[in-house]
Amino acid sequence: MTIPRVEMKNVRKRFGDNEVIKNINLKVDDNEVVVLIGPSGAGKSTVLRMINGLETTTSGEILIDGDDIAHAGKSINQMREKIGMVFQHFNLFPNMSVLDNITLAPVELGIRNKADAVTQAKQFLEVVGLTDKADAMPASLSGGQKQRVAIARALAMHPEIMLFDEPTSALDPEMVGDVLGVMRRLAKQGMTMVIVTHEMGFAREVADRVVFFADGELLEQGTPTDIFDHPQHPRLQQFLKQVLNV
Amino acid sequence: MKRKWLWSTLVAGFVALMVGFVPQPTQAATESYTIGTDVTFPPFEFANKQNQYVGIDIDLMNAIAKQQGFKVTIKPLGFNAAVQALEAGQIDGVIAGMSITPERQEKFAMSDPYYQSGTVMAVAKDAKIKGLSGLRGKRVAVKTGTASADYANAQKKKYGFSVVTFDDSNNMYQDVMTGNSAACFEDKPVMQYGIASGMKLKIVGKTTMKSDYGIAIKRSESATLLKKVNAGLKALKANGQYDKIVRKYLGNGSEAAQKKKTAGTSETDRSFMGLLKSNWGTLMSGLQQTLWLTILGILCATIVGVLVGLLGVVPNKFAQGAATTFIYIFRGLPMMVLALFIYSGVPSLINEKIPAFVAGIITLTLNEGAYTAAFVKGGIAAVNPGQMEAARSLGLPWGKAMRRVILPQGIKIMVPSFINQFIITLKDTSILSVLGLLELTQTGKIIIARNMEGFKIWSMIALIYLIIITLLTWLSNWVQKRVNAA
């Protein structure tokens, strides 16, 4: 059996007496698309951010290809190189052009020379459909365009895992489609993805597995059909009723 | 890439300047001594209209040095600063019309007396006060640390007056002339000379507290310098040179003779333009010193401030604590206290002289550096935390993320604070006049001590500061535009 790409073992996070993440066990296999759903404050984003070490853990292990990122020390930078992350608020670097946003990490980390990085960046801009925006500054882009640049920026590191933290929540409705389109293509190409989203239709469509969180606990997981058509846990049934009937 | 070039230039310049400050070993061919004096204590020491220091003390000290064959550098530090510098061992002696008192004899090696003086009381020319008994309920001005001040303090209970203290004679005289104080107490020759130079005061009552002036020498020099000074004094008195020097400044004691003497040392054209013209060179050399202090101060404070500010955001509790402590201490200390502490406090601890200019730069570096560190830290903290997360999520180490992503954004936030700090640094250099540095403010004090034209000279000084601040603001705004365009 192959090692899972991501494996969380008994992961907890506590602030004083307040346990925000309660004993999470979660595996993500290679080429798998896992979608995390659940009400706000359930801990989905926290779990996602733990996977690349942006969030600390109180106890437990988070193995990336078998290496514990929660206790990685300095090697965390190398581990992060293979985990791309896309944020709700894009977090593009406003002081650099679109092209520089994308080439910064590969060039700074000595992975590519400047010329190679630029050629590659243009290819990724094509993938996300923004070839003409290479020299634009982030401030001049729409939300949807910013998010697609952010995806291109993450892809430029050739990640083996992509994390998406509510990538469409801050977008105008007409922009959502473009971003989901890019993500759909990535999923089809076999990218390992962990996605936190409120787009239930998208989850049903692209997910290999859907994971339901509430109050810091992993309550139920399964195929989209299991989760959306045959929910077991009353908390999940209640949640789906609320989000699908809106 | 461009920024790297800028930093390396700055650092190289800084290092070059600091190397220039390292005290060069002094040659020991003939002994060389540094003697401190007051900035304004005519006829003993004062600047003439060529802004050269002259007076009985100056001529006497130079004559002693010549007679005894040693080199002497006389520094007009101000009476208090000179005494403090002597205590701290920064200088070798003080000649400043200093009365020989038991306390001073205990602290310093005092030379044989070279002039007998006494305390007189002076009131405004048109005042009706005739003596101490007329002072009940009134305020009296004295100069800090003088024998006359001790006298006034000893009498205040008996005669029921209060005492206000000034740092130099001129401010004390002004206080009496404006009527804020009813009288002042001053050494007799000084008072005579002042009145002869046109101060609207008159001496009332008798001369009291007859005292002898002596030269204070550092205790450790009592076997060497003190002996030479005493031998020199004796020789000069014997060969008549001493009398010649005293006569040169006090004439035969008559008022007419005094007036004639003073005319030779003071300006004839007292209009604003006339004064500006005759003091132009002096003001410009003061300005030059101010600019040097400002430029070096800004440079050092910026480097230290940026480093400490960065230390304050490094994800390490110890580093953050160190930065916070630095900011807490040096932002909390009044700059004047810090300056005096470094200049006269630290040397007595480390047994090593710190030149006033270096002490001034260190003061500016620590004080302005603390403010700079505070806003650098704040500027970095003001950058959206998502920026750091995004950079780190790409695998960039903390340092690279800071340098390429956070700092460029933080600097834009900090630019207005930097400009503000540069202007404050320029203004704060005036505080360094307490170290006797001949910068613009100290220059003003000295010129006024000579010509008593407080209003006009302070106006000139104020104008010069405003012009420089305007230029600095223009320069800063230009830089700000460039930064924002980048």
XYZ file of C-alpha atoms in Angstrom:
732
model
C 0.000 0.000 0.000
C 1.271 3.463 -0.864
C 1.763 6.134 1.762
C -1.072 8.682 1.783
C -0.078 12.162 0.621
C -1.529 13.692 3.770
C -2.255 11.854 6.977
C -3.504 13.597 10.137
C -3.241 11.438 13.269
C -5.082 12.398 16.453
C -4.611 16.087 15.784
C -5.805 18.496 18.442
C -5.552 22.245 18.881
C -6.406 23.951 22.094
C -6.484 27.580 23.251
C -6.456 27.302 27.043
C -9.519 25.221 27.913
C -11.078 25.778 24.551
C -10.449 22.843 22.225
C -10.984 24.096 18.695
C -9.804 20.979 16.858
C -10.833 17.697 18.454
C -8.889 14.572 17.633
C -8.917 14.710 13.861
C -7.886 11.685 11.803
C -7.869 12.299 8.079
C -6.102 10.820 5.061
C -5.718 12.225 1.590
C -4.425 9.839 -1.070
C -2.503 10.679 -4.203
C -4.659 12.199 -6.969
C -7.550 12.454 -4.570
C -9.795 15.510 -4.334
C -11.098 15.986 -0.797
C -13.641 18.686 -0.046
C -14.167 19.908 3.513
C -17.636 21.223 4.273
C -19.411 22.365 7.396
C -20.812 25.416 9.150
C -18.629 28.485 9.816
C -16.394 28.047 12.828
C -16.325 24.276 12.374
C -12.542 24.298 12.056
C -12.312 23.456 8.321
C -9.930 26.288 7.510
C -7.860 25.586 10.603
C -7.443 21.966 9.569
C -6.507 23.010 6.048
C -3.934 25.530 7.312
C -2.448 22.878 9.574
C -1.602 20.803 6.512
C 1.068 23.316 5.440
C 2.033 24.399 8.930
C 0.444 27.865 8.908
C -1.466 26.787 11.985
C 0.237 25.090 14.932
C -1.089 21.953 16.587
C -1.324 21.180 20.287
C -0.835 17.456 19.803
C -0.892 14.815 17.112
C 0.985 14.307 13.861
C 0.455 15.638 10.366
C 2.391 13.532 7.867
C 3.079 14.799 4.388
C 4.372 11.866 2.328
C 5.294 10.337 5.650
C 7.145 13.374 7.137
C 5.662 15.221 10.099
C 5.129 18.879 9.150
C 3.884 19.820 12.593
C 7.379 19.190 13.965
C 9.407 19.951 10.868
C 11.613 22.789 12.154
C 13.630 24.331 9.334
C 12.729 21.716 6.742
C 9.201 23.115 6.775
C 10.221 25.385 3.872
C 11.113 22.415 1.652
C 7.896 20.661 2.658
C 5.874 23.732 1.802
C 7.396 23.867 -1.674
C 5.314 20.866 -2.652
C 2.102 22.156 -1.044
C 0.439 24.984 -2.940
C -2.084 27.156 -1.144
C -4.820 29.449 -2.399
C -6.379 31.862 0.086
C -9.843 33.306 0.394
C -8.458 36.832 0.061
C -5.927 35.941 -2.687
C -2.987 37.550 -0.848
C -1.283 38.598 -4.054
C 1.793 40.740 -3.415
C 0.557 44.253 -4.262
C 4.072 45.616 -4.737
C 4.799 43.341 -7.718
C 3.378 42.776 -11.175
C 1.399 39.609 -11.908
C 4.462 38.080 -13.544
C 6.705 38.903 -10.564
C 4.127 37.434 -8.188
C 4.396 34.161 -10.058
C 8.181 34.102 -10.602
C 9.190 35.326 -7.109
C 9.330 31.991 -5.280
C 10.901 29.827 -8.031
C 13.616 32.453 -8.629
C 14.264 33.306 -4.961
C 14.518 29.639 -4.050
C 16.912 28.976 -6.912
C 14.598 26.465 -8.553
C 14.578 28.285 -11.864
C 16.529 31.083 -13.463
C 14.647 34.256 -14.223
C 14.150 33.550 -17.954
C 12.826 30.024 -17.364
C 10.574 31.257 -14.599
C 9.084 33.913 -16.887
C 8.426 31.422 -19.697
C 6.820 29.063 -17.239
C 4.790 31.828 -15.593
C 3.337 32.731 -18.996
C 2.312 29.113 -19.507
C 0.511 29.071 -16.169
C -1.167 32.373 -16.988
C -2.451 30.678 -20.107
C -3.757 27.797 -18.009
C -5.775 30.249 -15.895
C -6.740 32.330 -18.948
C -4.920 35.558 -18.119
C -2.145 35.753 -20.723
C -2.752 39.457 -21.273
C -2.360 40.371 -17.589
C 1.311 39.435 -17.164
C 2.471 43.008 -16.638
C -0.591 44.253 -14.762
C -0.395 45.194 -11.102
C -2.682 43.205 -8.767
C -4.649 46.318 -7.821
C -5.931 46.629 -11.405
C -7.410 43.100 -11.466
C -10.907 41.941 -10.566
C -11.364 39.484 -7.690
C -11.763 36.517 -10.029
C -8.639 37.490 -11.953
C -6.681 37.910 -8.721
C -7.679 34.454 -7.563
C -6.664 32.894 -10.859
C -3.260 34.639 -10.612
C -2.972 33.264 -7.076
C -3.591 29.766 -8.447
C -0.964 30.294 -11.160
C 1.455 31.537 -8.485
C 0.941 28.376 -6.431
C 1.249 26.144 -9.522
C 4.583 27.751 -10.448
C 6.180 25.795 -7.579
C 4.956 22.558 -9.173
C 3.171 21.471 -6.017
C 2.081 17.903 -5.487
C -0.779 18.957 -3.237
C -2.990 22.027 -3.587
C -4.904 23.522 -0.682
C -7.832 25.841 -1.366
C -9.210 27.875 1.526
C -12.668 29.095 0.479
C -11.271 30.299 -2.841
C -14.570 31.717 -4.107
C -16.047 33.166 -0.915
C -14.718 36.670 -1.524
C -15.759 36.796 -5.179
C -18.686 38.395 -6.934
C -21.048 35.626 -8.122
C -20.230 36.138 -11.805
C -16.509 35.588 -11.075
C -16.977 32.293 -9.268
C -17.390 30.255 -12.451
C -13.965 31.183 -13.865
C -12.147 30.159 -10.697
C -14.076 26.913 -10.300
C -13.390 26.176 -13.957
C -9.636 26.365 -13.352
C -9.941 24.155 -10.275
C -12.060 21.631 -12.172
C -9.360 21.328 -14.827
C -6.689 20.822 -12.150
C -8.752 18.058 -10.588
C -9.161 16.362 -13.947
C -5.400 16.448 -14.491
C -5.039 14.407 -11.320
C -3.830 17.066 -8.859
C -4.161 16.064 -5.221
C -6.445 18.731 -3.754
C -7.927 19.638 -0.399
C -10.660 22.237 -0.729
C -12.664 24.149 1.833
C -15.745 25.530 0.143
C -19.384 26.420 0.508
C -20.075 25.620 -3.171
C -22.019 22.381 -2.646
C -22.690 21.817 -6.348
C -18.976 22.055 -7.061
C -18.183 19.729 -4.161
C -20.577 17.109 -5.460
C -19.096 17.420 -8.937
C -15.332 17.307 -8.335
C -14.893 15.629 -4.955
C -13.696 12.061 -4.635
C -14.520 12.342 -0.974
C -16.459 14.882 1.081
C -15.625 15.453 4.758
C -18.073 17.084 7.139
C -16.844 19.085 10.121
C -18.781 20.710 12.938
C -17.518 22.252 16.178
C -13.930 21.148 15.558
C -14.890 17.517 15.012
C -14.824 15.347 11.920
C -18.362 13.939 12.018
C -18.793 12.149 8.721
C -16.994 11.411 5.462
C -17.739 9.596 2.253
C -18.365 9.899 -1.469
C -20.452 12.857 -2.616
C -23.384 10.515 -3.053
C -23.015 9.201 0.524
C -22.785 12.654 1.992
C -25.315 14.577 -0.051
C -27.883 11.849 -0.745
C -27.600 9.609 2.313
C -26.355 11.744 5.194
C -26.198 9.769 8.440
C -25.246 12.208 11.217
C -28.160 14.413 12.350
C -25.800 17.420 12.408
C -24.955 16.841 8.714
C -28.615 16.359 7.814
C -29.449 19.631 9.506
C -26.528 21.411 7.808
C -27.476 20.179 4.332
C -31.080 21.155 4.869
C -29.975 24.669 5.665
C -27.500 25.152 2.818
C -29.427 23.358 0.072
C -32.778 24.957 0.781
C -31.509 28.506 0.618
C 18.558 44.413 -6.911
C 18.527 48.180 -6.849
C 17.809 48.166 -3.154
C 20.775 45.924 -2.403
C 23.018 48.503 -3.996
C 21.518 51.262 -1.885
C 22.008 49.345 1.345
C 25.582 48.392 0.673
C 26.379 52.029 -0.113
C 24.784 53.190 3.099
C 26.559 50.599 5.187
C 29.913 51.318 3.539
C 29.473 55.033 4.154
C 28.543 54.416 7.746
C 31.553 52.214 8.374
C 33.866 54.741 6.736
C 32.508 57.493 8.966
C 32.779 55.460 12.131
C 36.373 54.589 11.322
C 37.020 58.317 10.998
C 35.811 58.782 14.560
C 38.111 56.306 16.187
C 40.352 58.471 18.367
C 43.779 58.641 16.839
C 46.642 57.981 19.235
C 48.030 61.346 20.299
C 51.678 62.151 19.859
C 53.598 62.559 23.096
C 56.307 64.946 21.891
C 55.109 67.811 24.116
C 52.354 67.274 26.621
C 49.010 68.441 25.390
C 46.168 69.380 27.699
C 42.556 70.226 27.169
C 41.164 72.951 29.375
C 37.479 73.711 29.548
C 36.039 77.155 29.997
C 32.746 79.006 30.097
C 31.094 80.228 26.902
C 30.285 83.621 28.277
C 32.058 85.091 31.249
C 33.579 88.371 30.173
C 36.132 89.675 30.839
C 37.525 86.252 31.655
C 36.328 84.459 28.547
C 34.178 85.551 25.652
C 34.162 85.489 21.875
C 35.240 88.678 20.122
C 33.638 89.818 16.907
C 35.912 87.553 14.869
C 34.427 84.830 17.074
C 37.771 84.092 18.630
C 37.884 83.360 22.288
C 39.630 86.055 24.280
C 39.668 87.186 27.891
C 41.833 87.138 30.987
C 41.467 83.381 31.496
C 42.221 82.575 27.861
C 45.282 84.816 27.648
C 46.519 83.680 31.032
C 46.160 79.999 30.246
C 47.942 80.393 26.912
C 50.705 82.405 28.572
C 51.177 79.736 31.251
C 51.331 77.026 28.601
C 53.882 78.961 26.613
C 55.964 79.731 29.665
C 55.911 76.104 30.816
C 56.249 74.619 27.351
C 53.120 72.542 26.977
C 50.335 72.585 24.458
C 46.873 73.648 25.474
C 43.504 73.459 23.787
C 40.863 75.637 25.359
C 37.290 74.526 24.865
C 34.363 76.814 25.620
C 31.963 74.203 26.995
C 29.902 76.325 29.358
C 30.630 76.432 33.065
C 28.543 73.450 34.123
C 29.441 71.266 31.194
C 33.113 72.069 31.780
C 32.945 71.124 35.464
C 31.098 67.924 34.618
C 33.560 67.101 31.870
C 36.395 67.600 34.359
C 34.711 65.361 36.899
C 34.307 62.721 34.238
C 37.945 63.105 33.210
C 36.971 64.225 29.698
C 39.217 67.280 30.042
C 42.287 68.045 32.128
C 41.298 71.298 33.743
C 38.877 74.191 33.914
C 39.725 77.876 33.894
C 36.498 79.802 34.147
C 36.719 82.438 36.853
C 36.208 79.648 39.330
C 36.336 80.578 43.014
C 38.444 78.345 45.212
C 36.050 76.642 47.633
C 36.628 73.745 50.045
C 34.296 71.500 48.004
C 36.214 72.177 44.838
C 39.513 71.655 46.607
C 38.248 68.288 47.663
C 37.109 67.273 44.219
C 39.809 68.823 42.097
C 43.373 69.967 42.467
C 42.986 73.762 42.674
C 45.842 76.005 41.547
C 47.178 78.959 43.518
C 44.820 81.946 43.351
C 45.223 84.072 40.242
C 42.600 86.746 40.741
C 40.728 88.141 43.695
C 37.082 88.710 43.129
C 33.999 89.127 45.225
C 30.259 89.020 44.895
C 28.299 92.132 44.022
C 24.614 92.681 43.616
C 23.237 94.423 40.554
C 19.765 95.766 39.844
C 18.116 97.361 36.834
C 19.471 100.842 36.128
C 16.244 102.601 37.087
C 15.475 100.402 40.116
C 15.212 101.883 43.585
C 16.604 98.929 45.490
C 19.683 99.918 47.455
C 20.752 96.684 49.053
C 19.792 93.245 50.284
C 17.052 94.614 52.512
C 15.153 95.861 49.469
C 14.712 92.341 48.157
C 12.012 91.075 50.519
C 9.391 89.098 48.601
C 11.272 89.558 45.346
C 13.003 87.196 42.987
C 16.759 87.143 42.468
C 18.684 85.673 39.520
C 21.903 83.696 39.883
C 24.081 81.500 37.701
C 24.256 77.801 38.592
C 27.246 76.582 40.505
C 28.838 79.990 41.158
C 30.046 81.376 44.469
C 27.580 84.232 43.986
C 24.772 81.715 43.806
C 25.917 80.161 47.074
C 25.928 83.616 48.609
C 22.420 84.417 47.407
C 21.129 81.088 48.676
C 22.714 81.714 52.057
C 21.047 85.112 52.337
C 17.610 84.332 50.966
C 16.075 83.269 54.240
C 17.323 86.260 56.151
C 16.207 88.786 53.542
C 13.136 86.908 52.337
C 13.764 86.620 48.594
C 13.530 83.672 46.241
C 16.240 82.535 43.865
C 15.984 81.605 40.214
C 18.897 79.892 38.526
C 20.259 80.397 35.015
C 22.843 78.550 32.998
C 24.726 81.560 31.695
C 25.304 85.152 32.662
C 23.469 86.652 29.744
C 20.134 85.018 30.515
C 20.577 86.084 34.127
C 21.164 89.730 33.145
C 18.225 89.635 30.748
C 15.975 88.398 33.534
C 16.875 91.416 35.644
C 16.587 93.889 32.782
C 13.142 92.612 31.799
C 12.096 92.969 35.432
C 11.366 89.295 36.033
C 14.006 89.305 38.726
C 14.737 92.254 40.984
C 18.464 91.687 41.205
C 21.278 89.371 40.316
C 24.476 88.351 42.061
C 27.631 88.101 40.079
C 31.363 88.222 40.424
C 32.495 91.823 40.561
C 34.772 92.010 37.510
C 32.193 90.272 35.392
C 29.452 92.616 36.506
C 31.623 95.650 35.869
C 32.486 94.441 32.442
C 28.877 93.658 31.611
C 27.657 97.085 32.636
C 30.450 98.703 30.675
C 29.332 96.716 27.629
C 25.948 98.374 27.765
C 23.774 96.298 30.019
C 21.232 98.500 31.746
C 22.194 97.423 35.242
C 23.934 99.064 38.174
C 25.906 97.695 41.082
C 24.434 98.393 44.520
C 25.754 97.625 47.967
C 29.176 96.423 48.975
C 31.411 93.744 47.620
C 31.067 90.673 49.786
C 32.362 87.144 49.849
C 35.763 88.151 48.638
C 37.073 85.054 46.949
C 40.012 83.894 44.934
C 39.830 82.485 41.458
C 41.804 79.360 40.797
C 42.305 76.905 37.982
C 40.783 73.484 38.633
C 42.921 70.567 37.567
C 42.047 66.895 37.313
C 43.177 65.143 40.506
C 45.278 62.640 38.603
C 47.235 65.532 37.103
C 48.074 67.157 40.432
C 51.691 66.045 40.236
C 52.204 67.218 36.658
C 49.841 69.821 35.233
C 49.070 71.474 38.565
C 52.745 72.013 39.268
C 53.309 73.540 35.865
C 50.315 75.842 36.228
C 51.441 77.089 39.624
C 54.995 77.573 38.429
C 53.754 79.387 35.340
C 51.495 81.682 37.363
C 54.333 82.571 39.652
C 56.644 83.354 36.764
C 54.064 85.493 34.957
C 53.310 87.474 38.075
C 57.014 88.037 38.624
C 57.792 89.196 35.081
C 54.817 91.554 34.824
C 53.030 89.659 32.072
C 50.155 88.882 34.407
C 49.457 92.555 35.086
C 49.595 93.269 31.398
C 46.923 90.680 30.695
C 44.576 91.960 33.393
C 45.066 95.553 32.306
C 44.311 94.601 28.734
C 40.774 93.663 29.743
C 39.975 95.748 32.786
C 42.064 98.820 32.075
C 42.877 100.832 35.139
C 39.439 100.089 36.500
C 37.780 103.305 35.351
C 34.576 103.116 33.375
C 35.979 105.050 30.459
C 38.852 102.666 30.066
C 36.439 99.748 30.173
C 34.209 101.229 27.511
C 37.175 101.697 25.252
C 38.142 98.077 25.756
C 34.698 96.742 25.051
C 34.316 98.818 21.902
C 37.180 96.880 20.411
C 35.443 93.602 20.856
C 31.880 94.283 19.849
C 30.070 95.013 16.607
C 29.458 98.557 15.433
C 26.542 97.890 13.060
C 23.720 96.517 15.182
C 20.962 96.376 12.564
C 19.592 92.934 11.638
C 21.491 92.875 8.356
C 24.605 94.288 9.972
C 24.588 91.629 12.648
C 23.843 88.933 10.104
C 26.798 90.078 8.023
C 29.250 90.318 10.891
C 28.182 86.936 12.318
C 27.683 85.156 9.007
C 30.841 83.075 9.200
C 30.169 82.037 12.790
C 26.560 81.133 12.059
C 27.565 79.108 9.025
C 30.173 77.140 10.949
C 27.495 76.451 13.567
C 25.127 75.407 10.819
C 27.768 73.158 9.352
C 28.176 71.391 12.693
C 24.391 71.089 13.006
C 24.180 69.578 9.524
C 26.938 67.092 10.267
C 25.205 66.043 13.447
C 21.909 65.783 11.594
C 23.208 63.789 8.640
C 25.276 61.386 10.705
C 22.545 61.212 13.330
C 19.903 60.342 10.745
C 22.168 57.785 9.111
C 23.148 55.997 12.319
C 19.681 56.253 13.862
C 18.080 54.877 10.708
C 20.437 51.913 10.535
C 20.094 51.134 14.243
C 16.357 51.823 14.203
C 15.702 49.556 11.221
C 17.799 46.760 12.729
C 16.125 47.023 16.134
C 12.704 47.349 14.489
C 13.347 44.162 12.508
C 14.567 42.440 15.644
C 11.193 43.352 17.107
C 9.295 41.352 14.490
C 11.558 38.298 14.274
C 9.550 35.289 15.490
C 11.732 34.856 18.560
C 10.726 35.936 22.057
C 14.272 36.892 23.071
C 14.812 39.110 20.032
C 11.444 40.773 20.494
C 12.169 41.359 24.162
C 15.523 42.946 23.342
C 13.926 45.294 20.814
C 11.112 46.243 23.171
C 13.590 46.972 25.954
C 15.752 49.109 23.667
C 12.742 51.136 22.590
C 11.442 51.402 26.148
C 14.704 52.720 27.573
C 15.872 55.092 24.881
C 12.472 56.439 23.951
C 11.734 56.921 27.632
C 14.872 58.878 28.524
C 14.846 62.621 27.940
C 17.446 63.298 25.294
C 19.325 65.816 27.409
C 19.711 63.306 30.224
C 20.906 60.700 27.753
C 23.413 63.138 26.227
C 24.856 64.136 29.604
C 24.891 60.531 30.749
C 26.912 59.440 27.734
C 29.210 62.454 27.747
C 29.961 62.869 31.436
C 28.527 59.736 33.057
C 29.884 56.892 30.979
C 33.520 58.128 30.742
C 33.964 58.042 34.502
C 32.799 54.436 34.403
C 34.880 53.158 31.500
C 37.835 55.488 32.151
C 37.906 56.529 28.522
C 37.121 59.953 27.095
C 34.228 60.262 24.706
C 34.566 63.308 22.448
C 31.507 65.566 22.571
C 30.751 65.044 18.893
C 30.815 61.270 19.226
C 28.723 61.476 22.389
C 26.267 63.609 20.413
C 26.038 61.096 17.583
C 25.600 58.216 20.034
C 22.826 60.153 21.763
C 21.036 60.817 18.482
C 21.538 57.213 17.389
C 20.011 55.791 20.547
C 17.207 58.279 21.015
C 16.109 58.755 17.391
C 16.934 55.109 16.737
C 14.417 54.064 19.381
C 11.680 56.130 17.759
C 12.654 54.783 14.347
C 12.612 51.209 15.662
C 9.128 51.772 17.062
C 7.646 52.880 13.760
C 9.610 50.317 11.736
C 8.147 47.622 13.970
C 4.712 49.181 13.649
C 5.026 49.551 9.880
C 5.868 45.898 9.444
C 3.059 44.860 11.761
C 0.673 46.984 9.693
C 1.277 44.844 6.596
C -1.581 42.364 6.144
C -0.586 39.083 7.855
C -1.973 37.249 4.821
C 1.060 38.510 2.891
C 3.468 36.651 5.144
C 1.284 33.536 5.023
C 1.128 33.604 1.238
C 4.894 34.032 0.964
C 5.593 31.271 3.482
C 3.081 28.951 1.812
C 5.194 29.188 -1.346
C 8.140 27.809 0.605
C 9.974 31.129 1.075
C 11.917 31.213 4.365
C 10.968 33.956 6.853
C 13.907 36.209 5.961
C 13.282 36.109 2.213
C 9.567 36.663 2.716
C 10.354 39.625 4.948
C 12.822 41.163 2.536
C 10.985 40.651 -0.737
C 7.344 40.842 0.297
C 6.770 42.447 3.701
C 9.468 45.140 3.876
C 8.719 46.774 0.513
C 5.126 47.180 1.636
C 6.072 48.182 5.168
C 8.517 50.837 3.977
C 5.736 52.582 2.088
C 3.786 52.737 5.321
C 6.865 54.016 7.173
C 7.971 56.741 4.763
C 5.957 59.576 6.354
C 7.291 58.546 9.782
C 10.840 58.575 8.456
C 10.417 62.097 7.119
C 8.964 63.196 10.415
C 11.862 61.603 12.268
C 14.462 63.296 10.060
C 12.978 66.691 10.871
C 12.843 65.868 14.577
C 16.489 64.766 14.450
C 17.498 68.095 12.952
C 15.681 69.955 15.693
C 16.989 67.663 18.419
C 20.602 68.471 17.536
C 20.000 71.754 19.368
C 19.690 69.787 22.613
C 23.280 68.674 22.110
C 24.402 72.236 22.842
C 24.520 71.078 26.493
C 27.636 69.137 25.530
C 29.282 72.383 24.457
C 29.144 71.304 20.807
C 29.462 74.400 18.658
C 26.332 73.692 16.656
C 23.828 76.316 15.616
C 22.100 76.788 18.967
C 25.323 76.916 20.975
C 26.730 79.330 18.391
C 23.718 81.538 18.977
C 24.248 81.463 22.738
C 27.863 82.488 22.281
C 27.137 85.318 19.870
C 24.449 86.655 22.181
C 26.752 86.373 25.153
C 29.002 88.796 23.337
C 26.583 91.281 21.829
C 23.418 90.910 23.936
C 21.264 91.007 20.787
C 19.032 88.140 21.851
C 16.017 88.959 19.718
C 17.859 89.467 16.464
C 20.257 86.582 16.817
C 17.586 84.081 17.914
C 15.493 85.255 14.953
C 18.386 84.466 12.635
C 18.887 81.066 14.220
C 15.173 80.298 13.989
C 15.161 81.339 10.346
C 18.135 79.142 9.522
C 16.457 76.143 11.164
C 13.264 76.801 9.231
C 15.112 77.082 5.924
C 16.937 73.807 6.504
C 13.757 72.066 7.620
C 11.990 73.319 4.491
C 14.771 71.955 2.307
C 14.723 68.671 4.189
C 10.959 68.425 3.759
C 11.230 69.039 0.017
C 13.898 66.397 -0.288
C 11.840 63.953 1.746
C 8.690 64.565 -0.275
C 10.631 63.953 -3.446
C 11.912 60.673 -2.043
C 8.408 59.756 -0.932
C 7.087 60.309 -4.448
C 9.828 58.096 -5.854
C 9.094 55.350 -3.351
C 5.376 55.434 -4.047
C 5.943 55.400 -7.779
C 8.203 52.356 -7.510
